[in-house]
PDB file of C-alpha atoms and ligand atoms in Angstrom:
ATOM      1  CA  MET A 156      84.138  30.315 134.841  1.00 33.00           C
ATOM      2  CA  MET A 157      82.233  27.060 134.463  1.00 35.00           C
ATOM      3  CA  ILE A 158      79.781  27.999 137.170  1.00 36.00           C
ATOM      4  CA  ARG A 159      79.130  31.401 135.703  1.00 40.00           C
ATOM      5  CA  ALA A 160      78.507  29.965 132.241  1.00 39.00           C
ATOM      6  CA  PHE A 161      76.209  27.357 133.710  1.00 39.00           C
ATOM      7  CA  GLY A 162      74.302  29.953 135.687  1.00 39.00           C
ATOM      8  CA  ALA A 163      73.826  32.162 132.667  1.00 44.00           C
ATOM      9  CA  ALA A 164      72.687  29.237 130.538  1.00 46.00           C
ATOM     10  CA  ALA A 165      70.168  28.166 133.175  1.00 46.00           C
ATOM     11  CA  LEU A 166      68.777  31.676 133.466  1.00 46.00           C
ATOM     12  CA  ASP A 167      68.332  31.866 129.705  1.00 49.00           C
ATOM     13  CA  LEU A 168      65.741  29.110 129.987  1.00 49.00           C
ATOM     14  CA  VAL A 169      63.638  31.181 132.353  1.00 48.00           C
ATOM     15  CA  TYR A 170      64.226  34.768 131.340  1.00 48.00           C
ATOM     16  CA  PRO A 171      64.548  36.138 127.821  1.00 54.00           C
ATOM     17  CA  LYS A 172      67.788  37.999 127.172  1.00 55.00           C
ATOM     18  CA  GLY A 173      66.132  41.416 127.079  1.00 60.00           C
ATOM     19  CA  LEU A 174      65.490  41.276 130.806  1.00 82.00           C
ATOM     20  CA  TYR A 175      69.095  41.620 131.921  1.00 89.00           C
ATOM     21  CA  CYS A 176      70.653  44.960 132.686  1.00 95.00           C
ATOM     22  CA  ILE A 177      73.241  45.367 129.896  1.00 95.00           C
ATOM     23  CA  CYS A 178      75.728  46.786 132.421  1.00 96.00           C
ATOM     24  CA  CYS A 179      75.608  44.702 135.616  1.00 95.00           C
ATOM     25  CA  GLY A 180      73.715  41.685 134.235  1.00 92.00           C
ATOM     26  CA  LYS A 181      71.123  41.701 137.020  1.00 92.00           C
ATOM     27  CA  ILE A 182      67.607  40.717 136.124  1.00 91.00           C
ATOM     28  CA  THR A 183      65.474  43.745 135.427  1.00 88.00           C
ATOM     29  CA  ASP A 184      62.253  44.371 133.531  1.00 80.00           C
ATOM     30  CA  ASP A 185      61.835  45.267 129.886  1.00 74.00           C
ATOM     31  CA  SER A 186      60.328  48.675 130.609  1.00 81.00           C
ATOM     32  CA  ARG A 187      63.790  50.007 131.509  1.00 89.00           C
ATOM     33  CA  THR A 188      65.273  52.720 129.314  1.00 93.00           C
ATOM     34  CA  TYR A 189      68.261  51.381 127.358  1.00 95.00           C
ATOM     35  CA  ARG A 190      67.900  48.054 129.210  1.00 94.00           C
ATOM     36  CA  LEU A 191      69.740  49.473 132.223  1.00 95.00           C
ATOM     37  CA  CYS A 192      68.677  48.880 135.827  1.00 94.00           C
ATOM     38  CA  GLY A 193      68.041  52.024 137.877  1.00 94.00           C
ATOM     39  CA  GLU A 194      71.397  51.821 139.604  1.00 95.00           C
ATOM     40  CA  CYS A 195      73.390  51.490 136.364  1.00 96.00           C
ATOM     41  CA  MET A 196      71.297  54.177 134.653  1.00 95.00           C
ATOM     42  CA  ASP A 197      72.435  56.527 137.447  1.00 96.00           C
ATOM     43  CA  SER A 198      76.049  55.311 137.328  1.00 96.00           C
ATOM     44  CA  MET A 199      76.472  55.895 133.582  1.00 96.00           C
ATOM     45  CA  LYS A 200      78.409  59.064 132.904  1.00 96.00           C
ATOM     46  CA  TRP A 201      75.991  60.593 130.389  1.00 96.00           C
ATOM     47  CA  ILE A 202      77.382  63.532 128.442  1.00 94.00           C
ATOM     48  CA  GLY A 203      76.239  66.881 129.755  1.00 90.00           C
ATOM     49  CA  GLY A 204      77.859  70.164 130.630  1.00 90.00           C
ATOM     50  CA  ARG A 205      81.062  71.328 128.970  1.00 94.00           C
ATOM     51  CA  ILE A 206      82.350  69.288 126.071  1.00 96.00           C
ATOM     52  CA  CYS A 207      85.272  69.757 123.675  1.00 96.00           C
ATOM     53  CA  GLU A 208      84.071  71.771 120.684  1.00 96.00           C
ATOM     54  CA  ARG A 209      86.098  69.570 118.341  1.00 97.00           C
ATOM     55  CA  CYS A 210      85.929  65.946 119.504  1.00 97.00           C
ATOM     56  CA  GLY A 211      82.936  66.174 121.853  1.00 97.00           C
ATOM     57  CA  ARG A 212      84.540  64.578 124.917  1.00 96.00           C
ATOM     58  CA  PRO A 213      83.697  66.053 128.342  1.00 95.00           C
ATOM     59  CA  LEU A 214      86.177  68.711 129.392  1.00 95.00           C
ATOM     60  CA  ALA A 215      87.962  68.457 132.734  1.00 93.00           C
ATOM     61  CA  ASP A 216      86.582  70.961 135.254  1.00 92.00           C
ATOM     62  CA  ILE A 217      89.931  72.700 135.563  1.00 92.00           C
ATOM     63  CA  ASN A 218      90.417  72.987 131.788  1.00 93.00           C
ATOM     64  CA  PRO A 219      89.571  76.629 130.994  1.00 94.00           C
ATOM     65  CA  TYR A 220      89.654  76.142 127.183  1.00 95.00           C
ATOM     66  CA  ASP A 221      86.940  75.151 124.687  1.00 96.00           C
ATOM     67  CA  GLN A 222      88.976  72.203 123.477  1.00 96.00           C
ATOM     68  CA  CYS A 223      90.358  69.164 125.279  1.00 96.00           C
ATOM     69  CA  PHE A 224      94.066  68.701 125.851  1.00 94.00           C
ATOM     70  CA  ILE A 225      94.570  66.369 122.863  1.00 93.00           C
ATOM     71  CA  CYS A 226      92.629  68.563 120.408  1.00 95.00           C
ATOM     72  CA  ARG A 227      94.780  71.533 121.407  1.00 94.00           C
ATOM     73  CA  GLN A 228      97.974  69.515 120.971  1.00 91.00           C
ATOM     74  CA  HIS A 229      97.118  67.722 117.772  1.00 89.00           C
ATOM     75  CA  LYS A 230      95.475  68.813 114.545  1.00 90.00           C
ATOM     76  CA  HIS A 231      92.794  66.275 113.637  1.00 94.00           C
ATOM     77  CA  HIS A 232      91.676  65.134 110.195  1.00 96.00           C
ATOM     78  CA  PHE A 233      88.046  64.646 111.200  1.00 98.00           C
ATOM     79  CA  ASP A 234      85.663  67.612 111.402  1.00 98.00           C
ATOM     80  CA  SER A 235      83.481  67.045 114.493  1.00 97.00           C
ATOM     81  CA  GLY A 236      82.923  64.341 117.056  1.00 98.00           C
ATOM     82  CA  TYR A 237      79.983  63.291 119.208  1.00 97.00           C
ATOM     83  CA  THR A 238      79.900  60.923 122.122  1.00 97.00           C
ATOM     84  CA  CYS A 239      77.203  59.679 124.503  1.00 97.00           C
ATOM     85  CA  THR A 240      79.094  58.972 127.716  1.00 97.00           C
ATOM     86  CA  ALA A 241      82.417  59.436 129.471  1.00 96.00           C
ATOM     87  CA  TYR A 242      84.270  56.108 129.579  1.00 96.00           C
ATOM     88  CA  SER A 243      84.062  54.791 133.116  1.00 95.00           C
ATOM     89  CA  ARG A 244      83.162  51.620 135.064  1.00 96.00           C
ATOM     90  CA  CYS A 245      79.650  51.129 133.645  1.00 97.00           C
ATOM     91  CA  GLU A 246      80.545  52.065 130.082  1.00 97.00           C
ATOM     92  CA  ARG A 247      83.455  49.637 130.236  1.00 97.00           C
ATOM     93  CA  ALA A 248      81.168  46.844 131.486  1.00 97.00           C
ATOM     94  CA  VAL A 249      78.674  47.421 128.645  1.00 97.00           C
ATOM     95  CA  ILE A 250      81.395  47.418 125.964  1.00 97.00           C
ATOM     96  CA  PHE A 251      83.146  44.362 127.420  1.00 96.00           C
ATOM     97  CA  SER A 252      79.882  42.454 127.554  1.00 95.00           C
ATOM     98  CA  LEU A 253      79.286  43.268 123.895  1.00 95.00           C
ATOM     99  CA  LYS A 254      82.803  42.623 122.606  1.00 92.00           C
ATOM    100  CA  TYR A 255      84.227  39.883 124.766  1.00 91.00           C
ATOM    101  CA  ASP A 256      81.216  38.067 126.213  1.00 91.00           C
ATOM    102  CA  GLY A 257      79.566  37.876 122.807  1.00 88.00           C
ATOM    103  CA  ASN A 258      76.376  39.701 123.795  1.00 92.00           C
ATOM    104  CA  ALA A 259      75.859  41.052 120.288  1.00 93.00           C
ATOM    105  CA  ASP A 260      72.306  42.193 121.090  1.00 94.00           C
ATOM    106  CA  ILE A 261      73.776  45.030 123.200  1.00 96.00           C
ATOM    107  CA  ALA A 262      74.840  46.715 119.942  1.00 97.00           C
ATOM    108  CA  ASP A 263      71.197  47.460 119.169  1.00 96.00           C
ATOM    109  CA  THR A 264      70.775  49.326 122.461  1.00 96.00           C
ATOM    110  CA  ILE A 265      74.027  51.242 121.943  1.00 97.00           C
ATOM    111  CA  GLY A 266      72.757  52.272 118.509  1.00 98.00           C
ATOM    112  CA  GLU A 267      69.576  53.524 120.156  1.00 97.00           C
ATOM    113  CA  ILE A 268      71.589  55.537 122.714  1.00 97.00           C
ATOM    114  CA  MET A 269      73.708  57.013 119.911  1.00 98.00           C
ATOM    115  CA  TYR A 270      70.667  57.979 117.873  1.00 97.00           C
ATOM    116  CA  ASP A 271      69.110  59.701 120.899  1.00 97.00           C
ATOM    117  CA  ARG A 272      72.387  61.531 121.487  1.00 97.00           C
ATOM    118  CA  MET A 273      72.344  62.924 117.941  1.00 97.00           C
ATOM    119  CA  THR A 274      68.733  64.030 118.238  1.00 95.00           C
ATOM    120  CA  VAL A 275      69.853  66.281 121.103  1.00 93.00           C
ATOM    121  CA  GLU A 276      71.951  68.141 118.495  1.00 94.00           C
ATOM    122  CA  PHE A 277      69.743  67.804 115.409  1.00 96.00           C
ATOM    123  CA  SER A 278      66.124  67.187 114.525  1.00 97.00           C
ATOM    124  CA  PRO A 279      65.578  63.793 112.835  1.00 97.00           C
ATOM    125  CA  ASP A 280      65.239  65.555 109.458  1.00 98.00           C
ATOM    126  CA  GLU A 281      68.385  67.622 109.996  1.00 98.00           C
ATOM    127  CA  LEU A 282      70.306  64.505 110.963  1.00 98.00           C
ATOM    128  CA  TYR A 283      69.077  62.592 107.921  1.00 98.00           C
ATOM    129  CA  GLY A 284      70.079  65.497 105.675  1.00 98.00           C
ATOM    130  CA  LYS A 285      73.465  65.969 107.306  1.00 98.00           C
ATOM    131  CA  TYR A 286      75.101  62.669 106.349  1.00 98.00           C
ATOM    132  CA  ASN A 287      75.146  60.602 103.175  1.00 98.00           C
ATOM    133  CA  MET A 288      76.360  57.475 104.921  1.00 98.00           C
ATOM    134  CA  VAL A 289      77.379  55.852 108.164  1.00 98.00           C
ATOM    135  CA  LEU A 290      80.626  53.867 108.133  1.00 98.00           C
ATOM    136  CA  PRO A 291      81.593  51.528 110.986  1.00 98.00           C
ATOM    137  CA  VAL A 292      85.272  51.306 111.931  1.00 97.00           C
ATOM    138  CA  PRO A 293      86.275  47.964 110.393  1.00 96.00           C
ATOM    139  CA  ILE A 294      88.091  45.220 112.284  1.00 93.00           C
ATOM    140  CA  HIS A 295      90.617  42.893 110.688  1.00 92.00           C
ATOM    141  CA  ARG A 296      89.227  39.690 109.205  1.00 91.00           C
ATOM    142  CA  HIS A 297      91.190  37.562 111.710  1.00 91.00           C
ATOM    143  CA  LYS A 298      89.517  39.368 114.586  1.00 89.00           C
ATOM    144  CA  LEU A 299      86.183  39.128 112.796  1.00 91.00           C
ATOM    145  CA  SER A 300      86.488  35.362 112.516  1.00 91.00           C
ATOM    146  CA  LEU A 301      87.446  35.073 116.201  1.00 90.00           C
ATOM    147  CA  ARG A 302      84.679  37.331 117.536  1.00 90.00           C
ATOM    148  CA  GLY A 303      82.077  36.457 114.945  1.00 92.00           C
ATOM    149  CA  PHE A 304      80.960  40.050 114.479  1.00 94.00           C
ATOM    150  CA  ASN A 305      82.245  43.597 114.250  1.00 96.00           C
ATOM    151  CA  GLN A 306      80.654  45.448 117.160  1.00 96.00           C
ATOM    152  CA  ALA A 307      80.948  48.802 115.334  1.00 97.00           C
ATOM    153  CA  GLY A 308      79.158  47.261 112.335  1.00 97.00           C
ATOM    154  CA  LEU A 309      76.236  46.091 114.467  1.00 97.00           C
ATOM    155  CA  ILE A 310      76.018  49.456 116.243  1.00 98.00           C
ATOM    156  CA  ALA A 311      76.071  51.230 112.854  1.00 98.00           C
ATOM    157  CA  ASP A 312      73.210  48.999 111.624  1.00 98.00           C
ATOM    158  CA  SER A 313      71.146  49.907 114.676  1.00 98.00           C
ATOM    159  CA  PHE A 314      71.878  53.618 114.250  1.00 98.00           C
ATOM    160  CA  ALA A 315      71.097  53.383 110.518  1.00 98.00           C
ATOM    161  CA  SER A 316      67.742  51.715 111.086  1.00 98.00           C
ATOM    162  CA  ARG A 317      66.738  54.546 113.436  1.00 98.00           C
ATOM    163  CA  SER A 318      68.142  57.506 111.488  1.00 98.00           C
ATOM    164  CA  GLY A 319      67.401  56.293 107.962  1.00 98.00           C
ATOM    165  CA  ILE A 320      71.019  57.020 106.958  1.00 98.00           C
ATOM    166  CA  LYS A 321      72.477  54.061 105.102  1.00 97.00           C
ATOM    167  CA  ALA A 322      75.237  52.099 106.855  1.00 98.00           C
ATOM    168  CA  ASP A 323      77.906  50.689 104.547  1.00 97.00           C
ATOM    169  CA  PRO A 324      80.399  48.214 106.033  1.00 96.00           C
ATOM    170  CA  TYR A 325      82.024  47.453 102.674  1.00 95.00           C
ATOM    171  CA  ILE A 326      83.752  50.743 101.878  1.00 97.00           C
ATOM    172  CA  LEU A 327      86.538  50.725 104.478  1.00 97.00           C
ATOM    173  CA  ARG A 328      88.950  47.879 104.923  1.00 95.00           C
ATOM    174  CA  ARG A 329      91.322  47.093 107.759  1.00 93.00           C
ATOM    175  CA  GLU A 330      94.633  46.299 106.108  1.00 89.00           C
ATOM    176  CA  ARG A 331      96.400  44.842 109.093  1.00 80.00           C
ATOM    177  CA  GLU A 332      95.974  43.988 112.716  1.00 79.00           C
ATOM    178  CA  THR A 333      97.287  46.546 115.159  1.00 78.00           C
ATOM    179  CA  ARG A 334      98.747  46.247 118.635  1.00 71.00           C
ATOM    180  CA  MET A 335      96.415  46.769 121.577  1.00 73.00           C
ATOM    181  CA  MET A 336      96.175  50.531 121.984  1.00 71.00           C
ATOM    182  CA  ARG A 337      95.353  50.612 125.681  1.00 71.00           C
ATOM    183  CA  SER A 338      98.882  51.126 127.023  1.00 76.00           C
ATOM    184  CA  LEU A 339     100.190  53.318 124.198  1.00 79.00           C
ATOM    185  CA  SER A 340     100.843  57.064 124.254  1.00 81.00           C
ATOM    186  CA  PRO A 341      98.991  59.301 121.743  1.00 79.00           C
ATOM    187  CA  GLN A 342     102.092  59.423 119.542  1.00 82.00           C
ATOM    188  CA  GLU A 343     102.564  55.622 119.690  1.00 84.00           C
ATOM    189  CA  ARG A 344      98.890  55.149 118.849  1.00 82.00           C
ATOM    190  CA  ARG A 345      99.214  57.281 115.730  1.00 83.00           C
ATOM    191  CA  GLU A 346     102.261  55.308 114.602  1.00 83.00           C
ATOM    192  CA  ASN A 347     100.591  51.998 115.419  1.00 83.00           C
ATOM    193  CA  ILE A 348      97.501  52.753 113.330  1.00 83.00           C
ATOM    194  CA  ARG A 349      99.226  54.447 110.366  1.00 86.00           C
ATOM    195  CA  GLY A 350      98.255  52.764 107.093  1.00 84.00           C
ATOM    196  CA  ALA A 351      95.877  50.365 108.870  1.00 88.00           C
ATOM    197  CA  PHE A 352      92.837  51.378 106.791  1.00 93.00           C
ATOM    198  CA  SER A 353      92.069  51.701 103.114  1.00 94.00           C
ATOM    199  CA  ILE A 354      89.077  52.241 100.869  1.00 96.00           C
ATOM    200  CA  ARG A 355      88.156  49.341  98.613  1.00 93.00           C
ATOM    201  CA  GLU A 356      89.391  50.359  95.187  1.00 90.00           C
ATOM    202  CA  ARG A 357      86.083  50.259  93.324  1.00 92.00           C
ATOM    203  CA  ARG A 358      84.289  52.124  96.141  1.00 93.00           C
ATOM    204  CA  ARG A 359      86.510  55.228  96.096  1.00 91.00           C
ATOM    205  CA  THR A 360      84.091  57.240  93.958  1.00 94.00           C
ATOM    206  CA  ASP A 361      81.281  56.483  96.437  1.00 96.00           C
ATOM    207  CA  VAL A 362      82.847  58.698  99.122  1.00 97.00           C
ATOM    208  CA  SER A 363      83.875  61.592  96.859  1.00 97.00           C
ATOM    209  CA  GLY A 364      82.015  64.779  97.791  1.00 98.00           C
ATOM    210  CA  LYS A 365      80.115  62.975 100.571  1.00 98.00           C
ATOM    211  CA  SER A 366      79.377  63.825 104.178  1.00 98.00           C
ATOM    212  CA  ILE A 367      80.277  60.797 106.311  1.00 98.00           C
ATOM    213  CA  LEU A 368      79.633  59.741 109.893  1.00 98.00           C
ATOM    214  CA  ILE A 369      82.069  57.171 111.304  1.00 98.00           C
ATOM    215  CA  ILE A 370      80.807  54.941 114.096  1.00 98.00           C
ATOM    216  CA  ASP A 371      82.860  53.200 116.781  1.00 98.00           C
ATOM    217  CA  ASP A 372      82.416  52.086 120.385  1.00 97.00           C
ATOM    218  CA  ILE A 373      85.140  54.129 122.115  1.00 96.00           C
ATOM    219  CA  TYR A 374      87.035  57.329 121.367  1.00 96.00           C
ATOM    220  CA  THR A 375      90.338  57.818 123.167  1.00 91.00           C
ATOM    221  CA  THR A 376      93.071  59.876 121.477  1.00 89.00           C
ATOM    222  CA  GLY A 377      91.369  59.998 118.073  1.00 92.00           C
ATOM    223  CA  SER A 378      94.184  58.232 116.217  1.00 91.00           C
ATOM    224  CA  THR A 379      91.870  55.588 114.694  1.00 93.00           C
ATOM    225  CA  ILE A 380      89.222  58.085 113.590  1.00 96.00           C
ATOM    226  CA  ASP A 381      91.917  60.439 112.271  1.00 96.00           C
ATOM    227  CA  GLU A 382      93.533  57.722 110.217  1.00 95.00           C
ATOM    228  CA  ILE A 383      90.165  56.838 108.647  1.00 97.00           C
ATOM    229  CA  ALA A 384      89.240  60.494 108.115  1.00 98.00           C
ATOM    230  CA  GLN A 385      92.542  61.069 106.339  1.00 97.00           C
ATOM    231  CA  VAL A 386      91.925  58.147 103.985  1.00 97.00           C
ATOM    232  CA  LEU A 387      88.358  59.303 103.259  1.00 98.00           C
ATOM    233  CA  LYS A 388      89.385  62.902 102.655  1.00 97.00           C
ATOM    234  CA  ALA A 389      92.184  61.808 100.322  1.00 96.00           C
ATOM    235  CA  ALA A 390      89.428  60.112  98.290  1.00 96.00           C
ATOM    236  CA  GLY A 391      87.485  63.374  98.191  1.00 97.00           C
ATOM    237  CA  ALA A 392      85.106  63.095 101.147  1.00 98.00           C
ATOM    238  CA  GLU A 393      83.654  66.512 101.928  1.00 98.00           C
ATOM    239  CA  ARG A 394      83.030  66.043 105.637  1.00 98.00           C
ATOM    240  CA  VAL A 395      84.013  63.339 108.134  1.00 98.00           C
ATOM    241  CA  ASP A 396      82.450  63.347 111.611  1.00 98.00           C
ATOM    242  CA  PHE A 397      82.349  60.548 114.144  1.00 98.00           C
ATOM    243  CA  LEU A 398      79.970  59.244 116.770  1.00 98.00           C
ATOM    244  CA  THR A 399      81.014  56.953 119.614  1.00 98.00           C
ATOM    245  CA  PHE A 400      79.284  55.450 122.628  1.00 98.00           C
ATOM    246  CA  ALA A 401      81.995  56.494 125.097  1.00 97.00           C
ATOM    247  CA  ALA A 402      84.985  58.832 125.150  1.00 97.00           C
ATOM    248  CA  GLY A 403      88.036  58.847 127.402  1.00 94.00           C
ATOM    249  CA  SER A 404      88.533  61.733 129.771  1.00 91.00           C
ATOM    250  CA  ASP A 405      90.314  64.991 129.027  1.00 91.00           C
ATOM    251  CA  MET A 406      94.038  64.487 129.703  1.00 79.00           C
ATOM    252  CA  LEU A 407      95.690  67.306 131.508  1.00 64.00           C
ATOM    253  CA  LYS A 408      99.273  68.375 131.352  1.00 54.00           C
ATOM    254  CA  SER A 409     100.804  67.818 134.772  1.00 40.00           C
TER     255      SER A 409
HETATM  256 ZN1   ZN B 644      72.544  47.293 136.230  1.00 94.54          ZN
HETATM  257 ZN1   ZN B 645      88.794  67.283 121.969  1.00 94.54          ZN
END
């Protein structure tokens, strides 16, 4: 731990931060797309091929339907979802570096990746006209003070600066901290997150009749996005879509 920190600090003196691959941390050059070395660029599971028509995650090869397992089992509150990659080794490394190693600058690159993903679906003008606002998934203030930043907020800022759609981190509020979701079943996740978000009272009218894009780093079962979409729709939001950097794989009934 000490040695690693020392090594990184020493390298910072010689090489500016932009020259590290955001996935493996190896020194690369700044001409690299998305600040990924060639190897990591190839290892990233970029979205392509069949995706779920509802949540946008890649469909398992043996799934013959147009929707993933979870979307067929559970009625969502959000309208449509978009994601850039399938959550795997490289995606995990990028997100961990951002969230837990404090490399906040990675959020800017993720925002760039997300913007490029949306321009596959829409022209820049269509995208700008499609949404009134971009809302990052909020984290609880205790977590915010520990981490120093909300990664979804930084990613939303980056996406907003590229798309021209205004990001607003002050509409949604995280009411309480929730248990780590990683080991929970879809049902447990929904129960764990219930009531975790609210809209700030004097901002309720700002979402009424609006088309909203929620931004987060990972999409798994959709319980977080659903909970937020439900709150926004109860306040009159017209449309609630989401965009994430990575999505978990299609679960299949055994
Ligand atoms: Zn790399
Ligand atoms: Zn789905």
